[in-house]
Amino acid sequence: MEILKTKVAIIGSGPAGLLLGQLLYKAGIEHIIIEQKSADYVAARIRAGILEQVSVDLLKEAGVDQHLNEFGLPHHGIEILTGGEKHRIDLSALTQGKQVTVYGQTEVTKDLMQARREADLTTFYEAQNVKIHDFYAQPYVTFTQNDQQYQIRCDFIAGCDGYHGVCRASVPQDKIKTFEKVYPFGWLGILADVPPVSDELIYVQSERGFALCSMRSNTRSRYYLQVPLTDRVEEWSDERFWEELKNRLDAESRENLVTGPSIEKSIAPLRSFVTEPMRFGHLFLAGDAAHIVPPTGAKGLNLAASDIAYLSSALIEYYINNSEQGIIEYSEKCLKRVWKAERFSWWMTHLLHRFETESDFDLKIKQAELAYILGSEAGQTTLAENYVGLPYEIKKFENLPKAS
Ligand code: FAS
Ligand code: PHB
């Protein structure tokens, strides 16, 4: 058994773990990342596509925004297609100039991994049988890699290991409360090297079900269809996907749609999920380890970023300013923003998807709600300010020691 010591042991090298590692490195705080998958596997994951302005600002603070600045696509509006008509929500005009940036989570992950390699920081990939111990007193992590057993003694453990990770599962049942809503449908997503159907995202509410027209660049598109949970991806040929997407689009978009072979196709289930609290002694949960949102509001990746903004600030305050204030406030501050994003994601999902259990009356009410939102500046503003991202309430630290 090899015994190592560090200040912060980060479990998971998805966006949350990698971003926390980068921010701690910039503040000169030693840490180690332990990841169960290979680096290639992590770098190849295809998921989110939209970054809030506050997430972009955080990536800039972490010093990993060069590629993002060059290839990210600033978007100032989105379209909502309902009843065969498109309605543009002018995000920037409604939020005093804020915007979102189209930039794939895959690229964010690669940028953070590249920065980690350049700084030669310690990451254990393909770690097996990862366990966390004694996190209410003297925390340590054990795992095996290449048949070598390790024990990492640390001050804190950051559970950035996603929804299926080991950290939340290690918390005693009487110390944790979870809230969950599972949606009766999934998103069938396709990635294809074809130009996007429109310059901006189109969220589609149609009688046949929800669809989303998104993109990764001007030559790579990302599309989603609401499908029953019973569907399997093998049942969806590319041709069937494109035909169904056309059936849900308006005439102009149908005309403009460029189809082509998929380079990725998968079905993701939709759920809302929150863990309370998000701190257990010396263990913090962040990102999908603590909460899940349906992707309709484009909040999952952005919530992971806001948790890390609060957690990195709390740990920097502890080590640099010798104060526990941020650590004590971590869970409450995160959850305030998490629940608002959960509400918005639930609301967008409810508004734009077809639910088989809906009565004719429910449908009429939903149409009236959407007509009000799209037809009123107040309604459009509430959608816009949530979509571009609500502000963080965070302390900034000046004069941090420069990373070695
Ligand atoms: P992640 O799940 O990304 O990373 C957790 C890491 O921990 C993984 O690398 C995992 O291998 C590792 N791990 C797990 N268990 C471990 C253990 N026991 N030991 C060590 N390591 C362990 N969000 C959006 O904003 N917009 C979207 O469009 C969107 N689309 C999505 C589509 C899909 C199919 C999925 C699944 C999610 C989508 N999301 C979207 C949400 C997604 O982007 C997450 O919010 C984001 O990945 C959260 O990042 P992390 O918290 O780092 O968790
Ligand atoms: C994506 O491009 O993957 C995407 C964009 C917006 C969403 C969800 C997913 O709401």
XYZ file of C-alpha atoms and ligand atoms in Angstrom:
467
model
C 0.000 0.000 0.000
C 1.505 3.322 -1.095
C 0.473 6.181 1.195
C 0.272 9.723 -0.214
C -0.745 12.988 1.409
C -2.442 16.009 -0.144
C -4.754 18.862 0.861
C -7.753 18.028 -1.358
C -8.594 14.636 -2.907
C -10.898 15.142 -5.908
C -12.939 12.096 -6.927
C -13.847 12.279 -10.633
C -12.295 14.069 -13.610
C -15.392 15.300 -15.395
C -15.879 19.071 -15.787
C -16.438 19.568 -12.021
C -13.336 17.694 -10.877
C -11.069 19.082 -13.570
C -12.233 22.681 -13.066
C -11.801 22.430 -9.293
C -8.313 21.021 -9.820
C -7.381 23.860 -12.152
C -8.680 26.589 -9.799
C -6.887 25.032 -6.792
C -3.693 24.770 -8.853
C -3.964 28.478 -9.802
C -4.248 29.275 -6.071
C -1.244 27.090 -5.229
C -3.328 24.524 -3.312
C -2.082 20.948 -3.763
C -4.616 18.292 -4.691
C -4.916 14.927 -6.473
C -7.650 13.741 -8.892
C -8.751 10.095 -8.791
C -10.764 8.946 -11.854
C -12.163 5.492 -12.558
C -12.125 5.748 -16.345
C -9.228 6.241 -18.759
C -8.205 9.716 -19.885
C -9.299 8.861 -23.446
C -12.732 7.751 -22.249
C -13.237 10.965 -20.267
C -12.059 13.141 -23.177
C -14.396 11.421 -25.642
C -17.661 11.948 -23.691
C -20.258 13.918 -25.703
C -22.704 15.853 -23.562
C -23.556 19.507 -23.018
C -23.199 22.338 -25.458
C -24.168 25.670 -23.858
C -22.071 27.767 -21.447
C -23.563 30.545 -19.341
C -21.564 33.800 -19.215
C -20.642 33.105 -15.568
C -19.249 29.700 -16.622
C -17.194 31.330 -19.387
C -15.890 33.880 -16.851
C -14.898 31.038 -14.492
C -13.038 29.186 -17.263
C -11.215 32.465 -18.004
C -10.314 32.769 -14.295
C -8.997 29.194 -14.485
C -6.824 30.215 -17.433
C -8.335 27.710 -19.886
C -10.406 29.992 -22.148
C -8.002 30.364 -25.103
C -9.630 27.661 -27.294
C -13.064 28.742 -26.080
C -12.421 32.349 -27.164
C -11.286 31.148 -30.580
C -13.954 28.550 -31.325
C -16.841 29.257 -28.951
C -19.934 30.724 -30.689
C -21.521 33.656 -28.808
C -25.311 33.416 -29.041
C -27.601 36.364 -28.296
C -30.948 34.661 -28.800
C -32.825 31.372 -29.056
C -35.943 30.443 -31.016
C -39.009 28.646 -29.735
C -41.073 26.865 -32.396
C -44.679 26.165 -31.461
C -47.808 25.826 -33.569
C -45.610 25.898 -36.674
C -44.339 29.400 -35.840
C -40.890 30.460 -34.615
C -40.603 33.063 -31.846
C -37.171 34.573 -31.124
C -36.205 35.293 -27.531
C -33.674 38.138 -27.690
C -31.540 37.029 -24.744
C -29.113 39.946 -24.875
C -31.747 42.671 -25.228
C -33.713 41.220 -22.302
C -30.720 40.762 -19.958
C -28.722 43.972 -20.395
C -26.350 42.412 -22.943
C -25.745 38.934 -21.496
C -25.212 36.015 -23.871
C -24.512 32.284 -23.880
C -21.661 30.562 -25.693
C -22.040 27.420 -27.772
C -19.012 25.305 -26.885
C -19.171 21.545 -26.343
C -18.530 20.028 -22.917
C -16.154 17.690 -24.721
C -13.999 20.711 -25.625
C -14.183 22.112 -22.074
C -12.991 18.750 -20.755
C -10.149 18.569 -23.290
C -9.035 22.143 -22.493
C -8.939 21.365 -18.755
C -7.120 18.065 -19.307
C -4.556 19.825 -21.518
C -3.947 22.471 -18.832
C -3.548 19.702 -16.239
C -0.981 17.909 -18.374
C 0.967 21.130 -18.957
C 1.072 21.786 -15.199
C 2.099 18.165 -14.634
C -0.550 17.697 -11.918
C -1.250 14.319 -10.286
C -4.191 12.417 -11.745
C -4.852 8.715 -11.196
C -6.845 7.478 -14.203
C -8.343 3.973 -14.328
C -8.452 3.884 -10.534
C -10.426 0.861 -9.372
C -12.414 0.145 -6.220
C -12.285 3.789 -5.122
C -13.501 4.221 -1.556
C -13.727 7.252 0.710
C -13.254 6.931 4.469
C -13.600 8.799 7.769
C -14.751 12.031 6.104
C -16.242 13.357 9.345
C -12.843 13.253 11.054
C -9.600 12.275 9.267
C -10.547 11.718 5.610
C -8.655 9.392 3.313
C -9.258 7.705 -0.033
C -8.234 4.172 -1.032
C -8.100 2.670 -4.513
C -6.126 0.323 -6.726
C -4.363 1.233 -9.946
C -2.329 -1.229 -12.024
C -2.494 -3.707 -9.114
C -0.876 -1.147 -6.787
C -2.951 -0.207 -3.733
C -3.005 3.449 -2.703
C -4.141 5.406 0.319
C -4.428 9.194 -0.034
C -4.658 11.085 3.244
C -6.166 14.543 2.849
C -7.861 17.469 4.582
C -10.918 17.405 2.297
C -12.589 15.154 -0.290
C -14.407 16.749 -3.266
C -17.048 14.339 -4.573
C -17.077 15.273 -8.273
C -17.912 11.721 -9.342
C -21.257 12.272 -11.024
C -24.690 10.793 -10.444
C -23.474 7.182 -10.219
C -20.383 7.954 -8.164
C -19.178 6.521 -4.870
C -19.156 9.722 -2.773
C -22.883 10.418 -2.331
C -23.402 6.660 -1.910
C -20.931 6.702 1.015
C -22.960 9.185 3.090
C -24.961 7.569 5.937
C -28.669 7.492 5.006
C -29.684 9.443 8.114
C -27.388 12.345 7.120
C -28.759 12.947 3.616
C -32.078 13.770 1.931
C -32.678 13.450 -1.795
C -35.449 14.867 -3.989
C -36.244 13.276 -7.345
C -38.574 13.502 -10.317
C -38.151 11.034 -13.211
C -39.636 12.107 -16.558
C -41.593 9.580 -18.675
C -39.439 10.118 -21.770
C -35.802 10.436 -22.899
C -33.792 12.499 -25.368
C -32.486 10.761 -28.466
C -29.440 12.821 -29.455
C -27.505 12.786 -32.735
C -24.203 14.459 -33.635
C -23.493 14.965 -37.359
C -20.955 16.884 -39.416
C -23.575 18.946 -41.229
C -24.171 22.726 -41.018
C -26.777 23.751 -38.400
C -30.330 24.320 -39.642
C -30.302 27.831 -38.143
C -27.824 30.351 -36.696
C -29.420 30.000 -33.244
C -30.850 27.090 -31.230
C -34.453 26.118 -31.952
C -36.477 24.585 -29.094
C -39.457 22.807 -30.673
C -42.786 22.144 -28.965
C -44.853 19.997 -31.319
C -47.780 17.595 -31.005
C -45.383 14.801 -31.947
C -43.071 15.733 -29.083
C -40.130 17.990 -28.227
C -37.131 18.507 -30.500
C -34.025 20.659 -30.197
C -31.816 21.964 -32.998
C -28.381 22.799 -31.589
C -24.806 22.815 -32.803
C -21.127 22.498 -31.878
C -19.721 24.692 -34.688
C -20.784 26.043 -38.099
C -20.085 22.624 -39.581
C -21.194 20.282 -36.771
C -24.798 19.984 -35.580
C -26.441 18.447 -32.515
C -30.113 17.461 -32.644
C -32.426 15.877 -30.052
C -35.847 14.238 -30.203
C -38.115 13.419 -27.270
C -38.669 9.645 -27.397
C -40.499 7.163 -25.133
C -38.342 5.657 -22.371
C -38.985 2.244 -23.925
C -37.172 3.205 -27.155
C -33.721 1.773 -27.831
C -31.142 3.616 -29.944
C -30.828 0.556 -32.233
C -34.447 1.175 -33.320
C -33.483 4.624 -34.651
C -31.679 4.596 -37.996
C -30.270 7.934 -39.128
C -32.991 8.072 -41.797
C -35.735 7.536 -39.230
C -34.219 10.239 -37.027
C -34.064 12.846 -39.814
C -37.619 12.018 -40.977
C -39.035 12.428 -37.457
C -37.098 15.645 -36.911
C -38.545 17.054 -40.157
C -42.046 16.062 -38.981
C -41.555 18.251 -35.896
C -40.046 21.267 -37.691
C -41.715 24.209 -39.484
C -41.655 24.393 -43.299
C -38.698 26.820 -43.482
C -36.484 24.723 -41.148
C -37.497 21.524 -42.963
C -36.343 23.199 -46.168
C -33.024 24.328 -44.660
C -32.219 21.085 -42.819
C -29.011 19.410 -44.028
C -28.911 15.746 -43.067
C -25.950 13.374 -42.980
C -24.500 10.320 -41.228
C -24.454 10.393 -37.422
C -21.074 10.349 -35.674
C -22.772 9.759 -32.318
C -26.288 8.710 -31.404
C -27.625 7.935 -27.908
C -30.681 8.121 -25.676
C -30.414 9.895 -22.298
C -33.099 9.595 -19.612
C -34.361 12.811 -18.010
C -34.571 13.389 -14.291
C -34.570 16.159 -11.716
C -32.544 15.242 -8.632
C -31.135 17.161 -5.669
C -29.136 16.088 -2.624
C -29.364 18.037 0.620
C -27.062 19.062 2.154
C -24.015 19.096 -0.163
C -21.371 18.949 2.592
C -20.779 16.145 5.087
C -17.915 17.046 7.411
C -14.795 17.098 5.212
C -16.679 15.752 2.148
C -18.197 18.122 -0.422
C -20.475 17.013 -3.268
C -20.348 19.078 -6.478
C -21.909 18.817 -9.942
C -23.870 15.743 -10.975
C -22.792 13.976 -7.761
C -25.169 16.369 -5.978
C -27.860 17.196 -8.535
C -29.238 16.403 -11.981
C -31.428 18.556 -14.220
C -33.287 17.648 -17.429
C -31.106 19.186 -20.213
C -33.973 21.360 -21.539
C -32.639 24.419 -19.719
C -28.965 23.698 -20.620
C -28.082 23.887 -16.897
C -26.277 20.629 -15.949
C -22.755 21.589 -16.915
C -23.346 25.188 -15.793
C -24.511 24.079 -12.334
C -21.357 21.971 -12.006
C -19.398 25.145 -12.770
C -21.250 27.201 -10.152
C -20.726 24.548 -7.463
C -17.024 24.635 -8.274
C -16.982 28.425 -8.133
C -18.327 28.230 -4.570
C -16.160 25.244 -3.549
C -12.886 26.615 -4.926
C -13.623 29.967 -3.252
C -14.328 28.212 0.077
C -11.138 26.133 -0.055
C -9.000 29.107 -1.092
C -10.488 31.118 1.785
C -9.653 28.240 4.164
C -6.055 27.768 3.059
C -5.129 31.336 2.151
C -7.232 33.415 4.577
C -7.462 30.788 7.312
C -11.262 31.178 7.443
C -13.922 28.447 7.466
C -16.736 30.822 6.459
C -16.925 29.649 2.849
C -16.841 26.000 3.876
C -19.670 26.531 6.349
C -21.749 28.425 3.776
C -20.942 26.110 0.830
C -24.007 23.867 0.863
C -26.592 26.591 1.511
C -25.132 28.913 -1.142
C -24.939 26.161 -3.781
C -28.438 24.870 -3.092
C -29.979 28.350 -3.426
C -28.720 28.499 -7.035
C -29.269 24.759 -7.692
C -32.975 24.876 -6.819
C -33.545 27.916 -9.067
C -31.900 26.064 -11.957
C -33.905 22.928 -11.099
C -37.114 24.952 -11.240
C -36.213 26.533 -14.584
C -35.181 23.178 -16.093
C -38.391 21.528 -14.827
C -40.473 24.444 -16.162
C -38.866 24.378 -19.644
C -39.305 20.577 -19.752
C -42.950 20.790 -18.670
C -43.668 23.587 -21.160
C -42.057 22.043 -24.252
C -42.554 18.269 -23.942
C -45.622 16.116 -24.559
C -46.783 14.150 -21.505
C -49.067 11.199 -22.317
C -51.006 11.814 -19.098
C -51.965 15.357 -20.167
C -55.705 15.990 -20.491
C -57.037 18.259 -23.253
C -57.478 20.901 -20.555
C -53.811 20.523 -19.465
C -52.755 21.002 -23.098
C -54.858 24.155 -23.447
C -53.386 25.587 -20.259
C -49.863 24.803 -21.485
C -50.539 26.464 -24.863
C -51.879 29.525 -23.044
C -48.804 29.628 -20.765
C -46.459 29.438 -23.750
C -48.507 32.066 -25.637
C -48.255 34.382 -22.607
C -44.490 33.834 -22.188
C -43.793 34.421 -25.878
C -46.228 37.336 -26.148
C -45.077 39.386 -23.160
C -41.799 41.159 -22.409
C -42.114 40.117 -18.765
C -42.644 36.513 -19.817
C -39.731 36.542 -22.238
C -37.519 38.229 -19.635
C -38.096 35.525 -17.046
C -37.097 32.899 -19.596
C -34.092 34.918 -20.813
C -32.582 35.756 -17.398
C -32.740 32.125 -16.311
C -31.406 30.844 -19.621
C -28.317 33.132 -19.664
C -27.647 32.135 -16.037
C -28.386 33.689 -12.654
C -25.470 35.477 -10.943
C -23.113 33.819 -8.419
C -22.868 35.267 -4.891
C -19.198 34.773 -4.461
C -16.122 36.216 -2.764
C -13.131 37.009 -4.965
C -9.598 36.752 -3.623
C -6.931 39.183 -4.726
C -3.160 38.643 -4.473
C -3.357 34.852 -4.544
C 0.066 33.190 -4.467
C 1.060 32.476 -8.058
C 0.901 28.770 -8.962
C 4.363 27.172 -9.119
P -19.587 13.878 -14.760
O -20.567 12.751 -14.673
O -19.365 14.556 -16.056
O -18.146 13.363 -14.289
C -18.017 12.490 -13.176
C -16.694 11.751 -13.333
O -16.509 10.926 -12.170
C -16.672 10.824 -14.537
O -15.485 11.009 -15.269
C -16.745 9.432 -13.920
O -16.047 8.478 -14.672
C -16.067 9.651 -12.584
N -16.443 8.666 -11.571
C -17.675 8.148 -11.331
N -17.612 7.275 -10.302
C -16.320 7.263 -9.867
C -15.633 6.572 -8.838
N -16.256 5.704 -8.043
N -14.302 6.793 -8.692
C -13.649 7.675 -9.489
N -14.248 8.359 -10.489
C -15.572 8.147 -10.670
N -25.791 19.436 -19.325
C -26.033 20.595 -19.962
O -25.820 21.673 -19.386
N -26.506 20.617 -21.246
C -26.704 19.453 -21.940
O -27.092 19.482 -23.084
C -26.443 18.208 -21.325
N -26.597 17.044 -22.016
C -26.317 15.869 -21.385
C -26.436 14.649 -22.078
C -26.147 13.438 -21.428
C -26.274 12.132 -22.193
C -25.747 13.428 -20.070
C -25.479 12.122 -19.338
C -25.625 14.619 -19.391
C -25.893 15.847 -20.045
N -25.737 17.074 -19.391
C -25.988 18.257 -19.995
C -25.299 17.110 -18.031
C -23.794 16.926 -17.989
O -23.190 17.787 -18.864
C -23.354 17.066 -16.555
O -24.015 18.138 -15.918
C -21.852 17.266 -16.399
O -21.191 16.195 -17.012
C -21.552 17.330 -14.893
O -20.193 17.226 -14.722
P -19.600 16.450 -13.445
O -20.326 16.872 -12.241
O -18.138 16.609 -13.539
O -20.023 14.910 -13.647
C -26.626 20.776 -26.726
O -26.178 21.448 -27.666
O -26.172 19.633 -26.418
C -27.760 21.338 -25.893
C -28.097 22.669 -26.028
C -29.137 23.191 -25.261
C -29.823 22.359 -24.386
C -29.472 21.014 -24.250
C -28.439 20.499 -25.010
O -30.854 22.854 -23.635
